[in-house]
GROMACS .gro file of N, CA and C in nm:
model
  546
    1MET      N    1  -2.258   0.545  -3.200
    1MET     CA    2  -2.187   0.540  -3.075
    1MET      C    3  -2.079   0.432  -3.074
    2ASN      N    4  -2.106   0.320  -3.143
    2ASN     CA    5  -2.009   0.213  -3.149
    2ASN      C    6  -1.885   0.257  -3.224
    3SER      N    7  -1.904   0.334  -3.326
    3SER     CA    8  -1.788   0.381  -3.405
    3SER      C    9  -1.700   0.474  -3.327
    4PHE      N   10  -1.761   0.546  -3.232
    4PHE     CA   11  -1.683   0.634  -3.145
    4PHE      C   12  -1.586   0.551  -3.058
    5TYR      N   13  -1.636   0.442  -3.000
    5TYR     CA   14  -1.554   0.354  -2.918
    5TYR      C   15  -1.444   0.284  -3.002
    6TYR      N   16  -1.479   0.250  -3.121
    6TYR     CA   17  -1.385   0.188  -3.211
    6TYR      C   18  -1.272   0.285  -3.246
    7ILE      N   19  -1.303   0.407  -3.272
    7ILE     CA   20  -1.202   0.511  -3.303
    7ILE      C   21  -1.116   0.537  -3.179
    8LEU      N   22  -1.182   0.543  -3.066
    8LEU     CA   23  -1.111   0.562  -2.938
    8LEU      C   24  -1.012   0.448  -2.913
    9PHE      N   25  -1.054   0.327  -2.943
    9PHE     CA   26  -0.969   0.210  -2.932
    9PHE      C   27  -0.847   0.223  -3.023
   10LEU      N   28  -0.869   0.259  -3.148
   10LEU     CA   29  -0.764   0.274  -3.242
   10LEU      C   30  -0.666   0.380  -3.209
   11VAL      N   31  -0.714   0.492  -3.155
   11VAL     CA   32  -0.631   0.606  -3.123
   11VAL      C   33  -0.543   0.581  -3.002
   12TYR      N   34  -0.595   0.514  -2.900
   12TYR     CA   35  -0.521   0.499  -2.774
   12TYR      C   36  -0.457   0.364  -2.754
   13LEU      N   37  -0.525   0.257  -2.787
   13LEU     CA   38  -0.474   0.126  -2.752
   13LEU      C   39  -0.379   0.071  -2.858
   14VAL      N   40  -0.406   0.089  -2.983
   14VAL     CA   41  -0.320   0.033  -3.086
   14VAL      C   42  -0.180   0.090  -3.082
   15PRO      N   43  -0.159   0.221  -3.070
   15PRO     CA   44  -0.022   0.274  -3.063
   15PRO      C   45   0.056   0.213  -2.940
   16THR      N   46  -0.016   0.189  -2.832
   16THR     CA   47   0.052   0.135  -2.716
   16THR      C   48   0.103  -0.004  -2.747
   17VAL      N   49   0.021  -0.084  -2.808
   17VAL     CA   50   0.063  -0.223  -2.840
   17VAL      C   51   0.173  -0.218  -2.945
   18MET      N   52   0.162  -0.134  -3.042
   18MET     CA   53   0.260  -0.125  -3.151
   18MET      C   54   0.396  -0.067  -3.105
   19SER      N   55   0.395   0.007  -2.999
   19SER     CA   56   0.522   0.075  -2.953
   19SER      C   57   0.623  -0.025  -2.897
   20VAL      N   58   0.577  -0.142  -2.854
   20VAL     CA   59   0.672  -0.242  -2.802
   20VAL      C   60   0.734  -0.315  -2.920
   21LYS      N   61   0.863  -0.286  -2.938
   21LYS     CA   62   0.932  -0.345  -3.053
   21LYS      C   63   0.987  -0.485  -3.017
   22GLU      N   64   1.030  -0.552  -3.118
   22GLU     CA   65   1.084  -0.687  -3.101
   22GLU      C   66   1.199  -0.684  -3.004
   23VAL      N   67   1.202  -0.774  -2.908
   23VAL     CA   68   1.310  -0.780  -2.809
   23VAL      C   69   1.412  -0.883  -2.853
   24THR      N   70   1.537  -0.844  -2.856
   24THR     CA   71   1.647  -0.936  -2.890
   24THR      C   72   1.752  -0.921  -2.780
   25LYS      N   73   1.851  -1.012  -2.789
   25LYS     CA   74   1.959  -1.006  -2.690
   25LYS      C   75   2.042  -0.878  -2.707
   26GLU      N   76   2.038  -0.817  -2.823
   26GLU     CA   77   2.116  -0.696  -2.848
   26GLU      C   78   2.048  -0.572  -2.786
   27ASN      N   79   1.914  -0.564  -2.795
   27ASN     CA   80   1.847  -0.441  -2.745
   27ASN      C   81   1.789  -0.460  -2.605
   28CYS      N   82   1.802  -0.578  -2.549
   28CYS     CA   83   1.756  -0.601  -2.408
   28CYS      C   84   1.847  -0.703  -2.343
   29GLU      N   85   1.979  -0.674  -2.348
   29GLU     CA   86   2.080  -0.774  -2.315
   29GLU      C   87   2.074  -0.823  -2.172
   30VAL      N   88   2.050  -0.737  -2.076
   30VAL     CA   89   2.051  -0.777  -1.936
   30VAL      C   90   1.934  -0.872  -1.903
   31CYS      N   91   1.814  -0.835  -1.946
   31CYS     CA   92   1.698  -0.916  -1.923
   31CYS      C   93   1.713  -1.054  -1.983
   32VAL      N   94   1.745  -1.058  -2.111
   32VAL     CA   95   1.757  -1.189  -2.179
   32VAL      C   96   1.868  -1.274  -2.118
   33THR      N   97   1.983  -1.214  -2.090
   33THR     CA   98   2.092  -1.287  -2.030
   33THR      C   99   2.059  -1.343  -1.896
   34VAL      N  100   1.999  -1.262  -1.808
   34VAL     CA  101   1.964  -1.310  -1.674
   34VAL      C  102   1.862  -1.419  -1.681
   35LEU      N  103   1.758  -1.403  -1.764
   35LEU     CA  104   1.658  -1.506  -1.775
   35LEU      C  105   1.717  -1.635  -1.836
   36ASP      N  106   1.803  -1.622  -1.934
   36ASP     CA  107   1.868  -1.741  -1.989
   36ASP      C  108   1.950  -1.815  -1.882
   37LYS      N  109   2.027  -1.741  -1.801
   37LYS     CA  110   2.104  -1.802  -1.695
   37LYS      C  111   2.012  -1.868  -1.594
   38PHE      N  112   1.904  -1.802  -1.559
   38PHE     CA  113   1.815  -1.854  -1.458
   38PHE      C  114   1.744  -1.983  -1.508
   39VAL      N  115   1.696  -1.983  -1.627
   39VAL     CA  116   1.630  -2.100  -1.682
   39VAL      C  117   1.730  -2.217  -1.691
   40ALA      N  118   1.854  -2.188  -1.729
   40ALA     CA  119   1.957  -2.292  -1.738
   40ALA      C  120   1.991  -2.349  -1.601
   41SER      N  121   1.977  -2.268  -1.497
   41SER     CA  122   2.009  -2.313  -1.360
   41SER      C  123   1.896  -2.398  -1.299
   42LEU      N  124   1.775  -2.392  -1.358
   42LEU     CA  125   1.665  -2.470  -1.303
   42LEU      C  126   1.671  -2.617  -1.339
   43LYS      N  127   1.632  -2.701  -1.245
   43LYS     CA  128   1.619  -2.844  -1.274
   43LYS      C  129   1.494  -2.864  -1.355
   44SER      N  130   1.493  -2.961  -1.442
   44SER     CA  131   1.376  -2.981  -1.532
   44SER      C  132   1.249  -3.003  -1.455
   45GLU      N  133   1.254  -3.073  -1.339
   45GLU     CA  134   1.129  -3.097  -1.262
   45GLU      C  135   1.082  -2.970  -1.196
   46ASP      N  136   1.170  -2.874  -1.169
   46ASP     CA  137   1.128  -2.743  -1.105
   46ASP      C  138   1.058  -2.652  -1.205
   47LYS      N  139   1.083  -2.671  -1.332
   47LYS     CA  140   1.029  -2.579  -1.434
   47LYS      C  141   0.877  -2.591  -1.444
   48ALA      N  142   0.821  -2.699  -1.396
   48ALA     CA  143   0.675  -2.720  -1.408
   48ALA      C  144   0.596  -2.657  -1.294
   49ASP      N  145   0.662  -2.626  -1.184
   49ASP     CA  146   0.592  -2.573  -1.064
   49ASP      C  147   0.620  -2.423  -1.049
   50GLN      N  148   0.510  -2.344  -1.063
   50GLN     CA  149   0.523  -2.195  -1.058
   50GLN      C  150   0.578  -2.148  -0.924
   51LYS      N  151   0.536  -2.209  -0.814
   51LYS     CA  152   0.585  -2.167  -0.684
   51LYS      C  153   0.733  -2.199  -0.664
   52LYS      N  154   0.776  -2.314  -0.717
   52LYS     CA  155   0.917  -2.352  -0.708
   52LYS      C  156   1.000  -2.255  -0.795
   53VAL      N  157   0.951  -2.220  -0.912
   53VAL     CA  158   1.024  -2.126  -1.000
   53VAL      C  159   1.034  -1.994  -0.928
   54HIS      N  160   0.930  -1.946  -0.863
   54HIS     CA  161   0.932  -1.823  -0.788
   54HIS      C  162   1.039  -1.823  -0.679
   55SER      N  163   1.041  -1.930  -0.597
   55SER     CA  164   1.139  -1.933  -0.489
   55SER      C  165   1.282  -1.945  -0.542
   56GLU      N  166   1.300  -2.022  -0.650
   56GLU     CA  167   1.434  -2.036  -0.709
   56GLU      C  168   1.480  -1.902  -0.770
   57LEU      N  169   1.388  -1.827  -0.827
   57LEU     CA  170   1.424  -1.695  -0.884
   57LEU      C  171   1.465  -1.598  -0.774
   58MET      N  172   1.398  -1.603  -0.660
   58MET     CA  173   1.434  -1.522  -0.546
   58MET      C  174   1.575  -1.559  -0.497
   59LYS      N  175   1.604  -1.684  -0.488
   59LYS     CA  176   1.738  -1.730  -0.447
   59LYS      C  177   1.845  -1.685  -0.550
   60PHE      N  178   1.808  -1.705  -0.674
   60PHE     CA  179   1.899  -1.671  -0.789
   60PHE      C  180   1.936  -1.519  -0.783
   61CYS      N  181   1.838  -1.439  -0.758
   61CYS     CA  182   1.857  -1.292  -0.755
   61CYS      C  183   1.947  -1.244  -0.639
   62LYS      N  184   1.945  -1.318  -0.532
   62LYS     CA  185   2.028  -1.282  -0.415
   62LYS      C  186   2.177  -1.282  -0.447
   63ASN      N  187   2.219  -1.361  -0.544
   63ASN     CA  188   2.361  -1.378  -0.575
   63ASN      C  189   2.408  -1.288  -0.686
   64LEU      N  190   2.317  -1.213  -0.747
   64LEU     CA  191   2.354  -1.128  -0.857
   64LEU      C  192   2.408  -0.992  -0.811
   65LYS      N  193   2.494  -0.934  -0.894
   65LYS     CA  194   2.555  -0.806  -0.861
   65LYS      C  195   2.535  -0.707  -0.975
   66LYS      N  196   2.554  -0.581  -0.941
   66LYS     CA  197   2.551  -0.472  -1.035
   66LYS      C  198   2.425  -0.464  -1.122
   67THR      N  199   2.444  -0.469  -1.249
   67THR     CA  200   2.332  -0.448  -1.345
   67THR      C  201   2.231  -0.558  -1.333
   68GLU      N  202   2.277  -0.681  -1.317
   68GLU     CA  203   2.185  -0.794  -1.303
   68GLU      C  204   2.102  -0.784  -1.174
   69ASN      N  205   2.166  -0.728  -1.068
   69ASN     CA  206   2.095  -0.706  -0.944
   69ASN      C  207   1.986  -0.597  -0.967
   70ARG      N  208   2.019  -0.497  -1.041
   70ARG     CA  209   1.926  -0.391  -1.075
   70ARG      C  210   1.804  -0.447  -1.148
   71PHE      N  211   1.828  -0.542  -1.242
   71PHE     CA  212   1.717  -0.606  -1.311
   71PHE      C  213   1.625  -0.680  -1.212
   72CYS      N  214   1.686  -0.752  -1.119
   72CYS     CA  215   1.609  -0.825  -1.015
   72CYS      C  216   1.528  -0.727  -0.932
   73TYR      N  217   1.588  -0.610  -0.906
   73TYR     CA  218   1.514  -0.508  -0.828
   73TYR      C  219   1.389  -0.463  -0.903
   74TYR      N  220   1.404  -0.437  -1.034
   74TYR     CA  221   1.293  -0.391  -1.116
   74TYR      C  222   1.180  -0.492  -1.122
   75VAL      N  223   1.213  -0.623  -1.131
   75VAL     CA  224   1.107  -0.725  -1.146
   75VAL      C  225   1.053  -0.772  -1.016
   76GLY      N  226   1.119  -0.735  -0.903
   76GLY     CA  227   1.069  -0.775  -0.773
   76GLY      C  228   1.136  -0.899  -0.719
   77GLY      N  229   1.253  -0.932  -0.766
   77GLY     CA  230   1.324  -1.049  -0.720
   77GLY      C  231   1.406  -1.028  -0.593
   78LEU      N  232   1.404  -0.906  -0.540
   78LEU     CA  233   1.475  -0.875  -0.417
   78LEU      C  234   1.375  -0.835  -0.310
   79GLU      N  235   1.413  -0.861  -0.187
   79GLU     CA  236   1.321  -0.827  -0.075
   79GLU      C  237   1.293  -0.681  -0.068
   80GLU      N  238   1.388  -0.597  -0.107
   80GLU     CA  239   1.370  -0.452  -0.097
   80GLU      C  240   1.305  -0.392  -0.226
   81SER      N  241   1.262  -0.475  -0.318
   81SER     CA  242   1.200  -0.425  -0.441
   81SER      C  243   1.068  -0.353  -0.408
   82ALA      N  244   1.045  -0.244  -0.477
   82ALA     CA  245   0.923  -0.165  -0.454
   82ALA      C  246   0.800  -0.230  -0.519
   83THR      N  247   0.820  -0.292  -0.634
   83THR     CA  248   0.711  -0.357  -0.702
   83THR      C  249   0.751  -0.499  -0.742
   84SER      N  250   0.652  -0.578  -0.785
   84SER     CA  251   0.685  -0.712  -0.822
   84SER      C  252   0.606  -0.756  -0.943
   85ILE      N  253   0.674  -0.799  -1.047
   85ILE     CA  254   0.613  -0.859  -1.162
   85ILE      C  255   0.671  -0.998  -1.184
   86LEU      N  256   0.708  -1.063  -1.073
   86LEU     CA  257   0.764  -1.197  -1.084
   86LEU      C  258   0.664  -1.296  -1.137
   87GLY      N  259   0.537  -1.272  -1.111
   87GLY     CA  260   0.433  -1.364  -1.161
   87GLY      C  261   0.438  -1.372  -1.311
   88GLU      N  262   0.469  -1.261  -1.377
   88GLU     CA  263   0.483  -1.261  -1.525
   88GLU      C  264   0.596  -1.351  -1.570
   89ILE      N  265   0.704  -1.352  -1.492
   89ILE     CA  266   0.819  -1.436  -1.527
   89ILE      C  267   0.790  -1.583  -1.498
   90THR      N  268   0.746  -1.609  -1.375
   90THR     CA  269   0.726  -1.747  -1.334
   90THR      C  270   0.625  -1.822  -1.419
   91LYS      N  271   0.517  -1.752  -1.451
   91LYS     CA  272   0.416  -1.809  -1.540
   91LYS      C  273   0.478  -1.853  -1.672
   92ARG      N  274   0.547  -1.763  -1.733
   92ARG     CA  275   0.601  -1.790  -1.865
   92ARG      C  276   0.717  -1.890  -1.866
   93VAL      N  277   0.793  -1.894  -1.757
   93VAL     CA  278   0.900  -1.992  -1.749
   93VAL      C  279   0.838  -2.133  -1.742
   94THR      N  280   0.733  -2.144  -1.662
   94THR     CA  281   0.669  -2.280  -1.651
   94THR      C  282   0.602  -2.320  -1.786
   95TRP      N  283   0.561  -2.224  -1.864
   95TRP     CA  284   0.505  -2.254  -1.997
   95TRP      C  285   0.611  -2.281  -2.102
   96GLY      N  286   0.738  -2.250  -2.072
   96GLY     CA  287   0.848  -2.272  -2.165
   96GLY      C  288   0.864  -2.160  -2.267
   97VAL      N  289   0.818  -2.043  -2.232
   97VAL     CA  290   0.830  -1.927  -2.324
   97VAL      C  291   0.976  -1.882  -2.332
   98PRO      N  292   1.031  -1.854  -2.450
   98PRO     CA  293   1.169  -1.807  -2.462
   98PRO      C  294   1.190  -1.675  -2.388
   99SER      N  295   1.314  -1.651  -2.349
   99SER     CA  296   1.353  -1.534  -2.272
   99SER      C  297   1.319  -1.403  -2.341
  100GLU      N  298   1.339  -1.399  -2.473
  100GLU     CA  299   1.313  -1.278  -2.550
  100GLU      C  300   1.160  -1.238  -2.538
  101LYS      N  301   1.074  -1.339  -2.544
  101LYS     CA  302   0.931  -1.310  -2.536
  101LYS      C  303   0.891  -1.271  -2.395
  102ILE      N  304   0.954  -1.330  -2.294
  102ILE     CA  305   0.927  -1.291  -2.155
  102ILE      C  306   0.970  -1.145  -2.136
  103CYS      N  307   1.087  -1.111  -2.187
  103CYS     CA  308   1.137  -0.972  -2.171
  103CYS      C  309   1.044  -0.875  -2.244
  104GLN      N  310   0.991  -0.916  -2.356
  104GLN     CA  311   0.898  -0.827  -2.430
  104GLN      C  312   0.777  -0.801  -2.346
  105GLN      N  313   0.723  -0.903  -2.280
  105GLN     CA  314   0.610  -0.887  -2.190
  105GLN      C  315   0.645  -0.796  -2.071
  106LEU      N  316   0.763  -0.819  -2.014
  106LEU     CA  317   0.806  -0.738  -1.898
  106LEU      C  318   0.824  -0.588  -1.938
  107THR      N  319   0.870  -0.565  -2.061
  107THR     CA  320   0.887  -0.428  -2.110
  107THR      C  321   0.756  -0.356  -2.117
  108ARG      N  322   0.652  -0.429  -2.147
  108ARG     CA  323   0.518  -0.364  -2.153
  108ARG      C  324   0.475  -0.318  -2.011
  109LYS      N  325   0.519  -0.391  -1.911
  109LYS     CA  326   0.489  -0.359  -1.770
  109LYS      C  327   0.579  -0.249  -1.719
  110ASP      N  328   0.707  -0.255  -1.754
  110ASP     CA  329   0.809  -0.161  -1.700
  110ASP      C  330   0.915  -0.135  -1.808
  111SER      N  331   0.910  -0.022  -1.870
  111SER     CA  332   0.997   0.009  -1.982
  111SER      C  333   1.147   0.015  -1.945
  112GLN      N  334   1.177   0.030  -1.816
  112GLN     CA  335   1.314   0.037  -1.771
  112GLN      C  336   1.392  -0.095  -1.793
  113ILE      N  337   1.321  -0.204  -1.799
  113ILE     CA  338   1.387  -0.334  -1.803
  113ILE      C  339   1.481  -0.347  -1.919
  114CYS      N  340   1.440  -0.303  -2.038
  114CYS     CA  341   1.527  -0.316  -2.152
  114CYS      C  342   1.625  -0.202  -2.168
  115GLU      N  343   1.618  -0.104  -2.079
  115GLU     CA  344   1.713   0.006  -2.083
  115GLU      C  345   1.841  -0.027  -2.009
  116LEU      N  346   1.841  -0.134  -1.932
  116LEU     CA  347   1.962  -0.177  -1.860
  116LEU      C  348   2.065  -0.229  -1.957
  117LYS      N  349   2.186  -0.184  -1.940
  117LYS     CA  350   2.298  -0.232  -2.022
  117LYS      C  351   2.413  -0.269  -1.934
  118TYR      N  352   2.495  -0.366  -1.980
  118TYR     CA  353   2.615  -0.407  -1.907
  118TYR      C  354   2.720  -0.299  -1.925
  119GLU      N  355   2.804  -0.283  -1.826
  119GLU     CA  356   2.919  -0.191  -1.835
  119GLU      C  357   3.020  -0.252  -1.932
  120LYS      N  358   3.090  -0.163  -2.003
  120LYS     CA  359   3.195  -0.212  -2.091
  120LYS      C  360   3.309  -0.268  -2.005
  121GLN      N  361   3.355  -0.386  -2.043
  121GLN     CA  362   3.465  -0.449  -1.973
  121GLN      C  363   3.596  -0.412  -2.033
  122ILE      N  364   3.694  -0.390  -1.950
  122ILE     CA  365   3.832  -0.356  -1.998
  122ILE      C  366   3.902  -0.488  -2.028
  123ASP      N  367   3.958  -0.497  -2.148
  123ASP     CA  368   4.032  -0.618  -2.188
  123ASP      C  369   4.172  -0.609  -2.128
  124LEU      N  370   4.193  -0.683  -2.017
  124LEU     CA  371   4.318  -0.676  -1.944
  124LEU      C  372   4.434  -0.735  -2.020
  125THR      N  373   4.408  -0.815  -2.126
  125THR     CA  374   4.521  -0.876  -2.200
  125THR      C  375   4.582  -0.775  -2.293
  126LYS      N  376   4.510  -0.672  -2.332
  126LYS     CA  377   4.562  -0.576  -2.432
  126LYS      C  378   4.580  -0.437  -2.378
  127VAL      N  379   4.534  -0.410  -2.257
  127VAL     CA  380   4.533  -0.271  -2.209
  127VAL      C  381   4.674  -0.226  -2.167
  128ASN      N  382   4.693  -0.094  -2.184
  128ASN     CA  383   4.814  -0.032  -2.137
  128ASN      C  384   4.775   0.042  -2.008
  129PHE      N  385   4.815  -0.015  -1.892
  129PHE     CA  386   4.771   0.038  -1.764
  129PHE      C  387   4.809   0.183  -1.742
  130LYS      N  388   4.921   0.227  -1.803
  130LYS     CA  389   4.969   0.361  -1.783
  130LYS      C  390   4.875   0.463  -1.849
  131LYS      N  391   4.797   0.417  -1.949
  131LYS     CA  392   4.704   0.509  -2.017
  131LYS      C  393   4.565   0.511  -1.955
  132LEU      N  394   4.541   0.420  -1.860
  132LEU     CA  395   4.407   0.420  -1.797
  132LEU      C  396   4.396   0.526  -1.693
  133LYS      N  397   4.278   0.569  -1.665
  133LYS     CA  398   4.253   0.669  -1.560
  133LYS      C  399   4.246   0.594  -1.425
  134VAL      N  400   4.272   0.667  -1.321
  134VAL     CA  401   4.267   0.608  -1.183
  134VAL      C  402   4.130   0.550  -1.158
  135LYS      N  403   4.029   0.619  -1.207
  135LYS     CA  404   3.890   0.569  -1.192
  135LYS      C  405   3.873   0.431  -1.250
  136ASP      N  406   3.930   0.405  -1.366
  136ASP     CA  407   3.922   0.273  -1.430
  136ASP      C  408   4.004   0.170  -1.354
  137LEU      N  409   4.117   0.212  -1.300
  137LEU     CA  410   4.198   0.119  -1.220
  137LEU      C  411   4.123   0.079  -1.090
  138LYS      N  412   4.055   0.177  -1.028
  138LYS     CA  413   3.975   0.149  -0.912
  138LYS      C  414   3.861   0.056  -0.946
  139LYS      N  415   3.803   0.076  -1.064
  139LYS     CA  416   3.691  -0.012  -1.109
  139LYS      C  417   3.739  -0.155  -1.122
  140ILE      N  418   3.859  -0.176  -1.178
  140ILE     CA  419   3.910  -0.313  -1.192
  140ILE      C  420   3.920  -0.378  -1.054
  141LEU      N  421   3.980  -0.304  -0.959
  141LEU     CA  422   3.993  -0.357  -0.824
  141LEU      C  423   3.857  -0.383  -0.761
  142SER      N  424   3.762  -0.293  -0.784
  142SER     CA  425   3.627  -0.312  -0.730
  142SER      C  426   3.561  -0.434  -0.788
  143ASP      N  427   3.578  -0.457  -0.915
  143ASP     CA  428   3.517  -0.575  -0.978
  143ASP      C  429   3.574  -0.703  -0.916
  144TRP      N  430   3.701  -0.698  -0.875
  144TRP     CA  431   3.760  -0.812  -0.809
  144TRP      C  432   3.730  -0.815  -0.659
  145GLU      N  433   3.655  -0.718  -0.613
  145GLU     CA  434   3.624  -0.700  -0.468
  145GLU      C  435   3.752  -0.690  -0.385
  146GLU      N  436   3.844  -0.616  -0.441
  146GLU     CA  437   3.974  -0.585  -0.371
  146GLU      C  438   3.987  -0.435  -0.352
  147GLN      N  439   4.078  -0.399  -0.262
  147GLN     CA  440   4.105  -0.257  -0.239
  147GLN      C  441   4.250  -0.231  -0.245
  148CYS      N  442   4.287  -0.107  -0.253
  148CYS     CA  443   4.424  -0.068  -0.254
  148CYS      C  444   4.443   0.033  -0.145
  149LYS      N  445   4.461  -0.015  -0.025
  149LYS     CA  446   4.476   0.074   0.090
  149LYS      C  447   4.612   0.141   0.085
  150GLY      N  448   4.609   0.270   0.104
  150GLY     CA  449   4.732   0.350   0.102
  150GLY      C  450   4.777   0.389  -0.041
  151CYS      N  451   4.704   0.353  -0.142
  151CYS     CA  452   4.739   0.390  -0.277
  151CYS      C  453   4.698   0.538  -0.301
  152THR      N  454   4.799   0.613  -0.340
  152THR     CA  455   4.772   0.753  -0.370
  152THR      C  456   4.805   0.788  -0.515
  153GLU      N  457   4.903   0.721  -0.569
  153GLU     CA  458   4.947   0.748  -0.708
  153GLU      C  459   4.893   0.645  -0.801
  154LYS      N  460   4.885   0.679  -0.927
  154LYS     CA  461   4.839   0.585  -1.029
  154LYS      C  462   4.929   0.461  -1.031
  155SER      N  463   5.058   0.480  -1.014
  155SER     CA  464   5.151   0.367  -1.014
  155SER      C  465   5.123   0.267  -0.903
  156ASP      N  466   5.075   0.317  -0.787
  156ASP     CA  467   5.036   0.227  -0.680
  156ASP      C  468   4.921   0.136  -0.719
  157PHE      N  469   4.820   0.193  -0.785
  157PHE     CA  470   4.709   0.113  -0.830
  157PHE      C  471   4.750   0.010  -0.937
  158VAL      N  472   4.839   0.052  -1.028
  158VAL     CA  473   4.885  -0.037  -1.135
  158VAL      C  474   4.961  -0.153  -1.070
  159SER      N  475   5.045  -0.124  -0.973
  159SER     CA  476   5.123  -0.228  -0.906
  159SER      C  477   5.029  -0.326  -0.838
  160ARG      N  478   4.928  -0.274  -0.770
  160ARG     CA  479   4.835  -0.361  -0.697
  160ARG      C  480   4.756  -0.450  -0.793
  161ILE      N  481   4.717  -0.397  -0.907
  161ILE     CA  482   4.644  -0.477  -1.007
  161ILE      C  483   4.737  -0.587  -1.062
  162LYS      N  484   4.858  -0.548  -1.097
  162LYS     CA  485   4.953  -0.649  -1.152
  162LYS      C  486   4.985  -0.758  -1.046
  163GLU      N  487   4.986  -0.717  -0.921
  163GLU     CA  488   5.008  -0.815  -0.812
  163GLU      C  489   4.892  -0.915  -0.804
  164LEU      N  490   4.769  -0.867  -0.827
  164LEU     CA  491   4.652  -0.953  -0.812
  164LEU      C  492   4.608  -1.027  -0.940
  165MET      N  493   4.667  -0.984  -1.053
  165MET     CA  494   4.629  -1.043  -1.182
  165MET      C  495   4.639  -1.194  -1.191
  166PRO      N  496   4.742  -1.256  -1.141
  166PRO     CA  497   4.749  -1.405  -1.151
  166PRO      C  498   4.632  -1.473  -1.080
  167THR      N  499   4.576  -1.408  -0.979
  167THR     CA  500   4.463  -1.469  -0.911
  167THR      C  501   4.331  -1.444  -0.982
  168TYR      N  502   4.305  -1.321  -1.025
  168TYR     CA  503   4.176  -1.284  -1.080
  168TYR      C  504   4.171  -1.289  -1.235
  169ALA      N  505   4.280  -1.270  -1.298
  169ALA     CA  506   4.282  -1.272  -1.447
  169ALA      C  507   4.409  -1.343  -1.495
  170PRO      N  508   4.417  -1.475  -1.477
  170PRO     CA  509   4.537  -1.549  -1.512
  170PRO      C  510   4.576  -1.540  -1.661
  171ASP      N  511   4.476  -1.536  -1.749
  171ASP     CA  512   4.508  -1.523  -1.892
  171ASP      C  513   4.573  -1.391  -1.926
  172ALA      N  514   4.523  -1.283  -1.859
  172ALA     CA  515   4.579  -1.149  -1.881
  172ALA      C  516   4.719  -1.145  -1.818
  173ALA      N  517   4.738  -1.209  -1.704
  173ALA     CA  518   4.871  -1.211  -1.642
  173ALA      C  519   4.971  -1.280  -1.732
  174LYS      N  520   4.925  -1.390  -1.795
  174LYS     CA  521   5.015  -1.464  -1.886
  174LYS      C  522   5.054  -1.380  -2.005
  175ALA      N  523   4.953  -1.304  -2.058
  175ALA     CA  524   4.979  -1.215  -2.174
  175ALA      C  525   5.076  -1.103  -2.135
  176LEU      N  526   5.064  -1.049  -2.016
  176LEU     CA  527   5.154  -0.943  -1.973
  176LEU      C  528   5.295  -0.998  -1.949
  177LYS      N  529   5.306  -1.122  -1.901
  177LYS     CA  530   5.438  -1.180  -1.882
  177LYS      C  531   5.506  -1.200  -2.013
  178GLU      N  532   5.431  -1.239  -2.115
  178GLU     CA  533   5.488  -1.257  -2.252
  178GLU      C  534   5.538  -1.125  -2.308
  179ARG      N  535   5.476  -1.016  -2.270
  179ARG     CA  536   5.519  -0.878  -2.313
  179ARG      C  537   5.615  -0.819  -2.218
  180ASP      N  538   5.652  -0.892  -2.113
  180ASP     CA  539   5.746  -0.844  -2.010
  180ASP      C  540   5.696  -0.717  -1.937
  181GLU      N  541   5.566  -0.713  -1.916
  181GLU     CA  542   5.505  -0.599  -1.847
  181GLU      C  543   5.465  -0.637  -1.704
  182LEU      N  544   5.475  -0.762  -1.670
  182LEU     CA  545   5.430  -0.806  -1.538
  182LEU      C  546   5.550  -0.836  -1.448
   0.00000   0.00000   0.00000
């Protein structure tokens, strides 16, 4: 009878444990990046208190946007989160566990965590705005939290972006001036 349980253990439990692969910044970029930023933002005296780490993580998550906000939703760092595995994070942060190992533990609880990826950023210093789609131009404005009211043509969006570039992307504006495109 004992051998039956042993075989059952090997058949069901071992593949589950083995299926979680090594987590790195490349294959779990959002989780590792967010946790690295969070741990760096903590004061050294706060890292020892699990309740303080929990409250600081909740505050930290309120200011995140897009993909990082989605990560906070998955782990329970937002008030509207359906589930919460913050205890897994706060415990390990107080123990000084590296972000990669924390993310590996979180992936065992929720496989979606390492599936999050950052959106590709458009390099404004090298881009030819005339070749971009209107959707991409709108995304640039959206990332800057700006709008283009009354813009109907692609050229309207390009003009608005070039107008706002010195404020939001000064290096890109400087590069465009050097090429006489601004």
